[in-house]
Tab-separated table of C-alpha atoms and ligand atoms in Angstrom:
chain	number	residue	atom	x	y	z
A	1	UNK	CA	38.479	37.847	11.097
A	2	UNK	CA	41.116	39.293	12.507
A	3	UNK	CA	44.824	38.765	11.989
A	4	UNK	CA	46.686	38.518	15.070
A	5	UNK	CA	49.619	39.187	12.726
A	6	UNK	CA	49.427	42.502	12.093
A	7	UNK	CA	50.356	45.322	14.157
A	8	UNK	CA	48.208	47.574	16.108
A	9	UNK	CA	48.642	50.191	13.662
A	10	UNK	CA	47.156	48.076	11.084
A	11	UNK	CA	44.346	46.517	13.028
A	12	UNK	CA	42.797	49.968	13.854
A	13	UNK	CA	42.719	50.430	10.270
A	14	UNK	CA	41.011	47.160	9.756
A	15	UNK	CA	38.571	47.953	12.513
A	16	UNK	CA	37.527	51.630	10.967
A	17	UNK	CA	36.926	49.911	7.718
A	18	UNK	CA	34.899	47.794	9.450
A	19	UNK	CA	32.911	50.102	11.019
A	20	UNK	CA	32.756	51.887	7.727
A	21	UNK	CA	31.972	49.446	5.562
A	22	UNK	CA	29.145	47.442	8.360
A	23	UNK	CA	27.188	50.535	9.086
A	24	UNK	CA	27.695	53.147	5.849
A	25	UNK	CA	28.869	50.922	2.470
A	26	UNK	CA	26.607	47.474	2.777
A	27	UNK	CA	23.248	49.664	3.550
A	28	UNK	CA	23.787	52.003	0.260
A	29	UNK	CA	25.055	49.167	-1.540
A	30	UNK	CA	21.319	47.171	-0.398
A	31	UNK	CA	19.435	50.428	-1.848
A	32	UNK	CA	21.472	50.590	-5.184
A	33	UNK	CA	19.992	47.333	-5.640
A	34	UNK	CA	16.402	47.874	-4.440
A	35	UNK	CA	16.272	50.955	-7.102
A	36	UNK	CA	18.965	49.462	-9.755
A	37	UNK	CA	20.315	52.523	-10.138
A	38	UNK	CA	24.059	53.790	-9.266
A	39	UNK	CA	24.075	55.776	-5.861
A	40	UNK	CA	23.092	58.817	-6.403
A	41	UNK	CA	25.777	62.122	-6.171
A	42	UNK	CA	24.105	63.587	-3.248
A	43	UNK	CA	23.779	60.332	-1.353
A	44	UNK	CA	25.006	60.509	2.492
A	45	UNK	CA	27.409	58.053	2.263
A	46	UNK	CA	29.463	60.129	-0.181
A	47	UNK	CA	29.803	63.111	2.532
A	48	UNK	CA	29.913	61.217	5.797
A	49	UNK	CA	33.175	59.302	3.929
A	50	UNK	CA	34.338	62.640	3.077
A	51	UNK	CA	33.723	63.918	6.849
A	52	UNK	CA	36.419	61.314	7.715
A	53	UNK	CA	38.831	62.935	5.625
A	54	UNK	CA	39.053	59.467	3.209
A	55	UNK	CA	38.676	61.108	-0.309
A	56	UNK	CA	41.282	63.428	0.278
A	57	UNK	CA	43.810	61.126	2.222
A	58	UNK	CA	43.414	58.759	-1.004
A	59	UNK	CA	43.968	62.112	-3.035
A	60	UNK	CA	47.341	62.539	-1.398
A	61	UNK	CA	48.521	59.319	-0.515
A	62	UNK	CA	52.039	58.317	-1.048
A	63	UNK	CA	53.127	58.391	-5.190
A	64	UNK	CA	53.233	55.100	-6.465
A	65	UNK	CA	55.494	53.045	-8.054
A	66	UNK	CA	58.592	55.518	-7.508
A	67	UNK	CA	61.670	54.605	-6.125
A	68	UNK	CA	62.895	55.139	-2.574
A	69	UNK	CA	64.988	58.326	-1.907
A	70	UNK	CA	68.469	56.595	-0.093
A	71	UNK	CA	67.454	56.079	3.604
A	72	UNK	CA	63.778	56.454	2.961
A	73	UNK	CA	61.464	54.836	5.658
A	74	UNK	CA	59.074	52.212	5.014
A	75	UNK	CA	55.817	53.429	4.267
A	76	UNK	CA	52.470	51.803	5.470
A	77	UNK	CA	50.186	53.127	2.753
A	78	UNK	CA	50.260	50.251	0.209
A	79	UNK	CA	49.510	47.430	3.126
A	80	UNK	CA	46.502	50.241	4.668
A	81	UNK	CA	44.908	50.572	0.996
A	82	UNK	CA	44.742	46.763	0.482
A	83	UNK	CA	43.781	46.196	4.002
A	84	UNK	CA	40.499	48.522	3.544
A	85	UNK	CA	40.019	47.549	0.012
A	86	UNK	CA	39.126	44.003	1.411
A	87	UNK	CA	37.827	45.156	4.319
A	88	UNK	CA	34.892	47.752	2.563
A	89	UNK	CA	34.990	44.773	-0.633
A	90	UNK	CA	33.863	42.636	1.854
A	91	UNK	CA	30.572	44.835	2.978
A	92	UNK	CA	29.917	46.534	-0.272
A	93	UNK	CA	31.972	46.285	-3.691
A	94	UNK	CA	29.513	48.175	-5.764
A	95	UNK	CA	29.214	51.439	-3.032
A	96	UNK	CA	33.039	50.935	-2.323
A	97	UNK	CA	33.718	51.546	-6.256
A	98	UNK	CA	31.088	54.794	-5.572
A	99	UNK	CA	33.050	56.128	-3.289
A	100	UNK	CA	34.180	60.091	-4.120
A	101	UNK	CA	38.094	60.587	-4.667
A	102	UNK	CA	40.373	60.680	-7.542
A	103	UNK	CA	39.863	56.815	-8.266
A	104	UNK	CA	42.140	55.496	-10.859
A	105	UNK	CA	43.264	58.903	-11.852
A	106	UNK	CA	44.658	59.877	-9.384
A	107	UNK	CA	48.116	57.493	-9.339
A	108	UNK	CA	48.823	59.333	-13.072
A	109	UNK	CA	48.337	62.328	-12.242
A	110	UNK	CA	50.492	61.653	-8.623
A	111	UNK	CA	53.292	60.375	-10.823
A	112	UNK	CA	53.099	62.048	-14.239
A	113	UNK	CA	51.823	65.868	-12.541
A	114	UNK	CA	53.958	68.914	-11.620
A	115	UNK	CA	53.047	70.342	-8.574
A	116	UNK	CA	50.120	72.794	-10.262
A	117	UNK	CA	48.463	69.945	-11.572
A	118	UNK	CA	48.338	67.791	-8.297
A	119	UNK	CA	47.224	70.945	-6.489
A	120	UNK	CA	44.235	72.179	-9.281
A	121	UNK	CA	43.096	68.301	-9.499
A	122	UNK	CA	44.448	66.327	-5.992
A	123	UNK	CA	43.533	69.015	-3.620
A	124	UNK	CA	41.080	71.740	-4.592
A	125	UNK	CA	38.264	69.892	-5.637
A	126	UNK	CA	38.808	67.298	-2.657
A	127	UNK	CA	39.092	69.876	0.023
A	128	UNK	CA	35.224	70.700	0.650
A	129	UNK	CA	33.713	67.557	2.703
A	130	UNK	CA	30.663	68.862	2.061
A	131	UNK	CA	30.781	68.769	-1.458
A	132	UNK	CA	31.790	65.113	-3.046
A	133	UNK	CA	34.516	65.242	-6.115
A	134	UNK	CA	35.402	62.687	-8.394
A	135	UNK	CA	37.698	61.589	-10.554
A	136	UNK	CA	38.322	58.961	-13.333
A	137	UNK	CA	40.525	56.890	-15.583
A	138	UNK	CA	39.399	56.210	-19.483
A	139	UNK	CA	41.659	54.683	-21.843
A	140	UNK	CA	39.080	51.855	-22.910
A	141	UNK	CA	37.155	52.333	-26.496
A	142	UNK	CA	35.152	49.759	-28.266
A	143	UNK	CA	38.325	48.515	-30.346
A	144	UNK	CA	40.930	49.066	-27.186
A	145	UNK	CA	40.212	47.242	-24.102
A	146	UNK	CA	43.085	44.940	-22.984
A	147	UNK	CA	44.757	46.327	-26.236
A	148	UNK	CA	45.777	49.720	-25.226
A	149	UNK	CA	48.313	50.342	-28.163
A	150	UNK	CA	45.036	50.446	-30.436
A	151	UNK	CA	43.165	53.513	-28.447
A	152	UNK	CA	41.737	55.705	-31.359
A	153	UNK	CA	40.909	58.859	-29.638
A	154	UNK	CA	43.147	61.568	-31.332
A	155	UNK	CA	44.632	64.779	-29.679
A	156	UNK	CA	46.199	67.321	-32.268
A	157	UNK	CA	48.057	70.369	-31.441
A	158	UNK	CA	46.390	73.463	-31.574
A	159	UNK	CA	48.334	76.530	-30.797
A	160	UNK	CA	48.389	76.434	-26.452
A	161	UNK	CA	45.541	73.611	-26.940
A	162	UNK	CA	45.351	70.152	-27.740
A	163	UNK	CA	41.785	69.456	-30.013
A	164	UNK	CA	40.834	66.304	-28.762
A	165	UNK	CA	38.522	64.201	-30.646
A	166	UNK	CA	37.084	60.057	-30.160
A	167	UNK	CA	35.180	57.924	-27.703
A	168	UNK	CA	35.453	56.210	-24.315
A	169	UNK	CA	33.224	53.474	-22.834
A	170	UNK	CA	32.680	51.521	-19.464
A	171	UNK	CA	34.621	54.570	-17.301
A	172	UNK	CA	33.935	54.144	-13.483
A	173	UNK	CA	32.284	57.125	-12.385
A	174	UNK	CA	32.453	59.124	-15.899
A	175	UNK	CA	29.872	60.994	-15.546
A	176	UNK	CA	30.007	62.424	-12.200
A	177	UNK	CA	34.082	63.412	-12.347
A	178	UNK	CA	34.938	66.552	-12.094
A	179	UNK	CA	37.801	65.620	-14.512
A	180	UNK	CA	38.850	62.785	-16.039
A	181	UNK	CA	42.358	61.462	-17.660
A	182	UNK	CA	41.678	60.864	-20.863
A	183	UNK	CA	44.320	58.264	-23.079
A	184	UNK	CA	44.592	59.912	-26.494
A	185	UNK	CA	46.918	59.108	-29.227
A	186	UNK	CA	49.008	62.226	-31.060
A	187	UNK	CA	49.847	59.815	-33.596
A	188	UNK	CA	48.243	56.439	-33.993
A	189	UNK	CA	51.042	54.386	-35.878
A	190	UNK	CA	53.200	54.771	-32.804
A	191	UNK	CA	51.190	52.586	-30.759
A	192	UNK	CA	51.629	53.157	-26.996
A	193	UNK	CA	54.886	55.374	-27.900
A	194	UNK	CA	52.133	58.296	-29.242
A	195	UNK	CA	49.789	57.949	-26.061
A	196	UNK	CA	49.747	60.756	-24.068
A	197	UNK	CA	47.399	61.603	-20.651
A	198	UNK	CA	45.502	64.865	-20.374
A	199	UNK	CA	42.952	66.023	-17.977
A	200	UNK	CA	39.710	66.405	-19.166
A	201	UNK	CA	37.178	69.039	-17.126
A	202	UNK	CA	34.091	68.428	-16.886
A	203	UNK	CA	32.313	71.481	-18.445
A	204	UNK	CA	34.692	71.437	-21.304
A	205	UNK	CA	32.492	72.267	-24.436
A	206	UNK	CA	32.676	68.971	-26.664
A	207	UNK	CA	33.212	66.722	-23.410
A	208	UNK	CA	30.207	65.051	-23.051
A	209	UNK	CA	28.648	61.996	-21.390
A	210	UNK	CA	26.526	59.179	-23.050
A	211	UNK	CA	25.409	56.273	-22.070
A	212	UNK	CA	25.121	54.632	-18.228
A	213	UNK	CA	25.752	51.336	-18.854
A	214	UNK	CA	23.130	48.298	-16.808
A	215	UNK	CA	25.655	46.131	-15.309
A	216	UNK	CA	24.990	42.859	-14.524
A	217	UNK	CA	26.398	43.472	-10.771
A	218	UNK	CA	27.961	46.574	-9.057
A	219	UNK	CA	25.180	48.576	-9.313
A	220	UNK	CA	25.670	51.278	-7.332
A	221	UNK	CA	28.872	52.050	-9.086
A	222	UNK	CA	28.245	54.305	-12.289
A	223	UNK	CA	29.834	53.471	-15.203
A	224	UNK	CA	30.310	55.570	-18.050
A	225	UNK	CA	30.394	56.328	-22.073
A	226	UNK	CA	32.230	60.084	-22.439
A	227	UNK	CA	32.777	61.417	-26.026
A	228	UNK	CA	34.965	64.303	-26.678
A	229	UNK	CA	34.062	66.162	-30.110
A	230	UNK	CA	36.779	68.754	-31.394
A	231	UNK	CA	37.134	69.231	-27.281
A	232	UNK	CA	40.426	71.845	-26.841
A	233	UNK	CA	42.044	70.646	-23.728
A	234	UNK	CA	44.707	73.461	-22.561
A	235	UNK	CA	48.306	72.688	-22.829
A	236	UNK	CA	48.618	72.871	-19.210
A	237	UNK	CA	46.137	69.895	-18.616
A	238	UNK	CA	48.623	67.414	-20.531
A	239	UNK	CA	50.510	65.137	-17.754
A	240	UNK	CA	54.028	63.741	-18.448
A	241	UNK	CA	55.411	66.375	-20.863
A	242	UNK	CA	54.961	66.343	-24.964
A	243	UNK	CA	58.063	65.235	-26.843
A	244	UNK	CA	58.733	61.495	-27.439
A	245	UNK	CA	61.404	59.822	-24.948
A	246	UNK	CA	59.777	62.227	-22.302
A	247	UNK	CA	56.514	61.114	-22.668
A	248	UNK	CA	57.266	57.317	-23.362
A	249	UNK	CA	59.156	57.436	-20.036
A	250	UNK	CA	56.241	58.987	-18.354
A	251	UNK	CA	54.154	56.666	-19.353
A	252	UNK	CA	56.516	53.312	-17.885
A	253	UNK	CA	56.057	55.356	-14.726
A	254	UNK	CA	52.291	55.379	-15.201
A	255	UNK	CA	52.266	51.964	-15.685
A	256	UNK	CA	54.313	51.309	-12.143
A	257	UNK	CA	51.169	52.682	-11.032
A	258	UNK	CA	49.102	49.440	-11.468
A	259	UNK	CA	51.483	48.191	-9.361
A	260	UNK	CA	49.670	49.645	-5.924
A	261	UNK	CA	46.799	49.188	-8.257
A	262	UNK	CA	46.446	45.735	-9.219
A	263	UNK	CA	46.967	44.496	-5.494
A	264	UNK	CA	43.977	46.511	-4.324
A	265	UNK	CA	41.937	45.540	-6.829
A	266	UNK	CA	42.814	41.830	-6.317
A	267	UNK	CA	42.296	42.518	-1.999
A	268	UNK	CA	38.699	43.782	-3.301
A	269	UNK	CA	38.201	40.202	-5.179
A	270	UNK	CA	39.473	38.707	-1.645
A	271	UNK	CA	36.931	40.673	0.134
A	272	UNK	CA	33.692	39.584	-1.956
A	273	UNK	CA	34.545	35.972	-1.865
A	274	UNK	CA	35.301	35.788	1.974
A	275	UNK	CA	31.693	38.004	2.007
A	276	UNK	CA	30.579	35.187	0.242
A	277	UNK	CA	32.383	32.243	1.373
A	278	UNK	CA	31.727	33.311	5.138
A	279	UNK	CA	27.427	33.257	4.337
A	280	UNK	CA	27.932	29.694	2.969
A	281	UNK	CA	30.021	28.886	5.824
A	282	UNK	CA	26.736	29.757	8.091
A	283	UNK	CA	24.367	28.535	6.251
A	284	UNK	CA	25.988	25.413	5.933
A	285	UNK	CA	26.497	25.029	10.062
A	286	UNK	CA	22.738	25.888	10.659
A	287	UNK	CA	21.821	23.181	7.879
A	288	UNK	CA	24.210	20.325	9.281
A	289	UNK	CA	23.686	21.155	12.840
A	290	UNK	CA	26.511	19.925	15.433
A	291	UNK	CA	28.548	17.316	13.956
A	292	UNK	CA	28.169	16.557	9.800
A	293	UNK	CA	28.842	13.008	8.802
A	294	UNK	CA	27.214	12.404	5.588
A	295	UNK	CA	29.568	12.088	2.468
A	296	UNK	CA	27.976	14.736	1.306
A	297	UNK	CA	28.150	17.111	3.792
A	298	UNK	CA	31.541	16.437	4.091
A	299	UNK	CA	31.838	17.519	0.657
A	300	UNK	CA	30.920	20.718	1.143
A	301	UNK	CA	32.712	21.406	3.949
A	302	UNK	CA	35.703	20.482	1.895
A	303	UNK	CA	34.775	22.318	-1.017
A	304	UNK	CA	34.330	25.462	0.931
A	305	UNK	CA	37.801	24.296	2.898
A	306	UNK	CA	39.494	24.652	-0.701
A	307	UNK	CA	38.120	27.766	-1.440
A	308	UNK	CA	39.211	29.193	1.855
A	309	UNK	CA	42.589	28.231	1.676
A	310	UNK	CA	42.678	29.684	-2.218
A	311	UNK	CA	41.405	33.308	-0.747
A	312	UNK	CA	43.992	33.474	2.076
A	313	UNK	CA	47.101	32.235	-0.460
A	314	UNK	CA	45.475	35.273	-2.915
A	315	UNK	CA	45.334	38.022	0.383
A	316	UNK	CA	49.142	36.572	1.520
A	317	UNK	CA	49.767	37.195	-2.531
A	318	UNK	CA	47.887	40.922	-2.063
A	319	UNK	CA	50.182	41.566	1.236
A	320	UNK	CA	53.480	40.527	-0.463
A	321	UNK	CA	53.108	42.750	-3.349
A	322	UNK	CA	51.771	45.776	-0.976
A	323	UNK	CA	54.761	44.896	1.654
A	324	UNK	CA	57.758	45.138	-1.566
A	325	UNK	CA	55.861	48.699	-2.487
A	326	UNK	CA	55.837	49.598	1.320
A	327	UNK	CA	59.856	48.975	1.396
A	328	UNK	CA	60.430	50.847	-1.848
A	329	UNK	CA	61.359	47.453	-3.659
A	330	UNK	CA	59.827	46.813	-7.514
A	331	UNK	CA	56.435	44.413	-7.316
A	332	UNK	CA	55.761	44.472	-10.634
A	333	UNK	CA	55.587	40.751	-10.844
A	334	UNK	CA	53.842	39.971	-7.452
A	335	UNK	CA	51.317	42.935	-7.836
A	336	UNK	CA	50.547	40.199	-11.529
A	337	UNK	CA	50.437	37.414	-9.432
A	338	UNK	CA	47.914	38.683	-6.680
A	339	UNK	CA	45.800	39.947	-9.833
A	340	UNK	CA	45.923	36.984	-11.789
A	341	UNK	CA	45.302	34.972	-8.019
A	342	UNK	CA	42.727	36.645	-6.503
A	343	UNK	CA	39.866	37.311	-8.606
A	344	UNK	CA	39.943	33.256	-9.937
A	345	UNK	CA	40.180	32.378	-6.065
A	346	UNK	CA	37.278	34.896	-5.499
A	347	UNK	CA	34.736	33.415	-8.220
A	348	UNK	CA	35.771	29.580	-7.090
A	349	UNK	CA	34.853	31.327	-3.592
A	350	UNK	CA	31.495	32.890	-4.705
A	351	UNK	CA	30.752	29.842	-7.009
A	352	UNK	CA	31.203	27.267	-4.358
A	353	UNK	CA	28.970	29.333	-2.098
A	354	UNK	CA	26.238	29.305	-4.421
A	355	UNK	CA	26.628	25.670	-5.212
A	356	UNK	CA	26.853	24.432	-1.559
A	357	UNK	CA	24.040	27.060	-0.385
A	358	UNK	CA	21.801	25.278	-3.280
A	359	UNK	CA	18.777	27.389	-3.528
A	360	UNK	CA	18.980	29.398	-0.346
A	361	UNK	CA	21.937	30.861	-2.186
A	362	UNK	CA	20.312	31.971	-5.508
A	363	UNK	CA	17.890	33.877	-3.051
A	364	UNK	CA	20.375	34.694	-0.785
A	365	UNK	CA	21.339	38.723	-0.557
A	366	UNK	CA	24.889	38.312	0.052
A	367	UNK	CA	25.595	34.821	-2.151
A	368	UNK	CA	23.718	36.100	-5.101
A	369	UNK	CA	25.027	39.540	-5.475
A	370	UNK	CA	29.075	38.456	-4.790
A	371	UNK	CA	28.333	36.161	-7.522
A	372	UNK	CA	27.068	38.528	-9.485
A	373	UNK	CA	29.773	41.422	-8.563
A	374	UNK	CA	33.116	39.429	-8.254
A	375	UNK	CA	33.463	38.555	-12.558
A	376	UNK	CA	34.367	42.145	-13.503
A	377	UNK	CA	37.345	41.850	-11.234
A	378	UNK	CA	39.257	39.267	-13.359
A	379	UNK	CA	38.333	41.823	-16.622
A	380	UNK	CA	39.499	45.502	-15.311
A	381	UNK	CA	42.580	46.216	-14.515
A	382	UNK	CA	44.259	43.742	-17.146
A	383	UNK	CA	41.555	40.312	-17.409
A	384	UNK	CA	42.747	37.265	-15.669
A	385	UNK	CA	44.333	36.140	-19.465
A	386	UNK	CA	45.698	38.802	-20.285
A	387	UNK	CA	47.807	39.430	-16.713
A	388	UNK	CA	49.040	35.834	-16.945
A	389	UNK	CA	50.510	36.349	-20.785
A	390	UNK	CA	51.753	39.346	-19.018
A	391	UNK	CA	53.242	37.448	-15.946
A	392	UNK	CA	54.812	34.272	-17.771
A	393	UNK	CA	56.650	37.227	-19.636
A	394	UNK	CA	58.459	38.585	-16.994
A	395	UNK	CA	58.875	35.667	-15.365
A	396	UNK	CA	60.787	34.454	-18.220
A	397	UNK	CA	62.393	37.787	-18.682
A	398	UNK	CA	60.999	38.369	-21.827
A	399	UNK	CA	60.347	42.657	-22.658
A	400	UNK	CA	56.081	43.213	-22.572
A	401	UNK	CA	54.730	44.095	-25.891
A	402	UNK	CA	54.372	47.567	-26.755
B	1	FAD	C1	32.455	47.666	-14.372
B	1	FAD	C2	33.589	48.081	-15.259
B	1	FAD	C3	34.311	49.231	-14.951
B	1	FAD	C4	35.334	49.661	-15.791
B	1	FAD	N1	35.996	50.825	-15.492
B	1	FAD	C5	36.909	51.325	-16.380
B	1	FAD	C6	37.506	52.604	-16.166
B	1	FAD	O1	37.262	53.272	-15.166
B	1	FAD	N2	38.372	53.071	-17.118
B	1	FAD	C7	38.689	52.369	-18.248
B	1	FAD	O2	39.464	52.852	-19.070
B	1	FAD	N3	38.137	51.139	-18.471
B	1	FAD	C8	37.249	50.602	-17.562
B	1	FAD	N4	36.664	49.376	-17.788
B	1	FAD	C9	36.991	48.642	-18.997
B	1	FAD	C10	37.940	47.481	-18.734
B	1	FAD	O3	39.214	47.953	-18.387
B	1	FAD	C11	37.962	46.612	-20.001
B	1	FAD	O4	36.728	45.926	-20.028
B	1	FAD	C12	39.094	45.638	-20.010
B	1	FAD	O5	40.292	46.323	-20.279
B	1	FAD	C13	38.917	44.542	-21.056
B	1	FAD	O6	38.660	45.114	-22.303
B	1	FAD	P1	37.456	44.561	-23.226
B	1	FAD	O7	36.260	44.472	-22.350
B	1	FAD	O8	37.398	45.414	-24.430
B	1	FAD	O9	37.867	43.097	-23.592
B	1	FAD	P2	38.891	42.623	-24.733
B	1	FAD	O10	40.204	43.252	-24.543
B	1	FAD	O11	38.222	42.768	-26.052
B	1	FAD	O12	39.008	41.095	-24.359
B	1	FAD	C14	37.961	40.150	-24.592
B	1	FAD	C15	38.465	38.796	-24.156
B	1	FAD	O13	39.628	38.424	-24.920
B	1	FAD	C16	40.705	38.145	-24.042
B	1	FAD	N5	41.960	38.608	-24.634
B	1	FAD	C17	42.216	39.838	-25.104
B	1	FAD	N6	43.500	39.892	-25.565
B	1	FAD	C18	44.029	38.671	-25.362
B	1	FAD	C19	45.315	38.082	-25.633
B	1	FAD	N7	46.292	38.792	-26.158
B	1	FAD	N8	45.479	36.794	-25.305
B	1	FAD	C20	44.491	36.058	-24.741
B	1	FAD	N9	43.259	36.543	-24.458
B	1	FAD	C21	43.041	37.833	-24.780
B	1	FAD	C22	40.413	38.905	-22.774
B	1	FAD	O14	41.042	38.336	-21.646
B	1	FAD	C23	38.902	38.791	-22.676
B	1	FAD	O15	38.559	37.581	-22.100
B	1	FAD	C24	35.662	48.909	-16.936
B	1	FAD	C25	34.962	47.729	-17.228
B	1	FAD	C26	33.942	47.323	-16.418
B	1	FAD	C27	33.201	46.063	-16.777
């Protein structure tokens, strides 16, 4: 659908993504799951996306989190990026997390990066359309996943290196980065206070990759081990400066990053439920034919009623939080509210589809796979229990742990 509230600007973005995500995303998504395998580096998608100029437009876009310079203009970028994260979410959430581009390193490296550092790693490798570039995010290890304070991955001081020595698991697109920030710890009884961000080439001896993980949905997103044995990282690829209050306040910054974050990655939760919800909405019309009267079929059309009306409250949520970041105003609490809304909203969406479809739905393409996608978006990004301890914390203005 389209929303006769937004502007023109807005609705040509809506209809590109469409386009987009219709004829390039939802057919490579359909082979990732014929050959369970994530899409290959040299698959077409990855350069015709790049032909638009998309990879490097996301490696540039507007720093997040920041505050406005005094008589700053609004910016559109937040409300664009959630607007095409539902929009390509909706067609294909496993090719959409494929696609080339900085991915979730890019907003530290934006924030925390002097101007060598955005060029060498947000411009030169995203410059050639021809030739697809990634990058990634990896704080999580087996013992640190919604616990970041307890990352074990040590980086030591080496004359103009840092040795850099642990473990990272589940990283979106690990393996096929051409760098990486990697969360390390200079001194692991500081907790988050001794975290610092560096940026890991690939081809760095003692970076490595291990194992691809089998998901049980978004398949044609990779997703990575990466181990880094005695790897020396050069000074120079260490983002937010070394001493202690430096660092600790480059790192709050980081964090304002999830703030742009966290909305798109609830407005991708939006996307797979409507994908969903919209299939069951069909399949429910061909099945009762003109006019339902049965109790029951009332009861599903109420059912998926509820379950509508729970998606568009989570993309008004996704909107507010994008609009405050648009107008330079702090979201932190409404970018935790969209991501504690949406996904929940998404998987009563996709269950309620595959209830009401009955067993057209387990067989269903669509149904079967959003149910199958649309979990691991209440676990990254902060899990749906974790983001509301989070949230009832700053709603009651008490500090966040660590
Ligand atoms: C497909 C996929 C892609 C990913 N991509 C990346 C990536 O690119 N980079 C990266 O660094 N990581 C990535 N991750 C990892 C992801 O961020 C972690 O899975 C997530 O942080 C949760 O960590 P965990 O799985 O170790 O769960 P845990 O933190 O061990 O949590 C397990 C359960 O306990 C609950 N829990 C934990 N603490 C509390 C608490 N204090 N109170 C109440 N409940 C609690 C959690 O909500 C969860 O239900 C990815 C994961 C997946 C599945």
């Amino acid at each position: 659908m389209i929303d006769t509230t937004l502007d023109a600007g807005f609705r040509n973005v809506l209809l590109i993504m469409r386009q987009v995500g219709r004829d390039l995303l939802r057919p490579a998504g359909l082979e990732a799951e014929a050959t369970g395998e994530p899409l290959p580096v040299d698959h077409p998608l990855f350069v015709s996306w790049n032909r638009m100029g998309l990879s490097l437009g996301l490696a540039q876009g507007r720093r997040g989190g920041g505050e406005a310079a005094p008589g700053q203009a609004p910016s559109r970028m937040a409300r664009s990026a959630i607007l095409a994260a539902e929009e390509l979410a909706f067609w294909d959430q496993g090719a959409l997390l494929a696609l080339p581009g900085p991915g979730l390193g890019g907003p530290p490296i934006q924030l925390l990066g002097n101007e060598d550092q955005r060029r060498r790693f947000l411009e030169e490798p995203f410059r050639d359309p021809e030739r697809p570039a990634w990058g990634a995010y990896a704080t999580t290890e087996s013992a640190a996943g919604s616990d970041v304070a307890r990352i074990r991955t040590a980086a030591r001081r080496d004359g103009d290196h840092y040795v850099l020595h642990g473990d990272k698991m589940f990283i979106t697109n690990g393996a096929r980065a051409s760098w990486v920030v990697v969360f390390a710890t200079v001194d692991a009884s500081l907790g988050r206070a001794g975290h610092r961000a560096f940026v890991v080439e690939r081809g760095t001896p003692g970076f490595g990759v291990g194992r691809i993980e089998k998901k049980m949905g978004l398949t044609a997103s990779e997703t990575a081990g990466l181990f880094l044995e005695d790897c020396r990282v050069p000074v120079e690829n260490l983002l937010g400066g070394e001493r202690g209050e430096e660092a600790k306040a480059g790192f709050k910054t980081a964090m304002a990053t999830f703030d742009l974050t966290r909305p798109m990655v609830a407005a991708m939760a939006v996307g797979i439920g409507r994908s969903a919800w919209e299939r069951a909405r069909d399949l429910a019309r061909e099945a009762f034919g003109a006019a339902p009267y049965a109790a029951r079929e009332l009861g599903v059309l109420d059912r998926l009623a509820t379950a509508r009306r729970r998606l568009d409250a989570a993309r008004l949520l996704c909107w507010r939080a994008a609009w405050r970041m648009d107008h330079h105003e702090r979201n932190t609490v409404e970018a935790s509210m969209a991501k504690v809304h949406a996904p929940a909203a998404a998987l009563a969406a996709t269950s309620a589809a595959l209830d009401v479809c009955g067993l057209a739905g387990v067989v269903d393409p669509r149904v079967e796979r959003c149910y199958r996608d649309v979990k691991v978006f209440d676990i990254f990004e902060g899990t749906g229990e974790v983001q509301r301890i989070v949230l009832a914390r700053r709603l009651f203005g008490y500090p966040s742990e660590g």
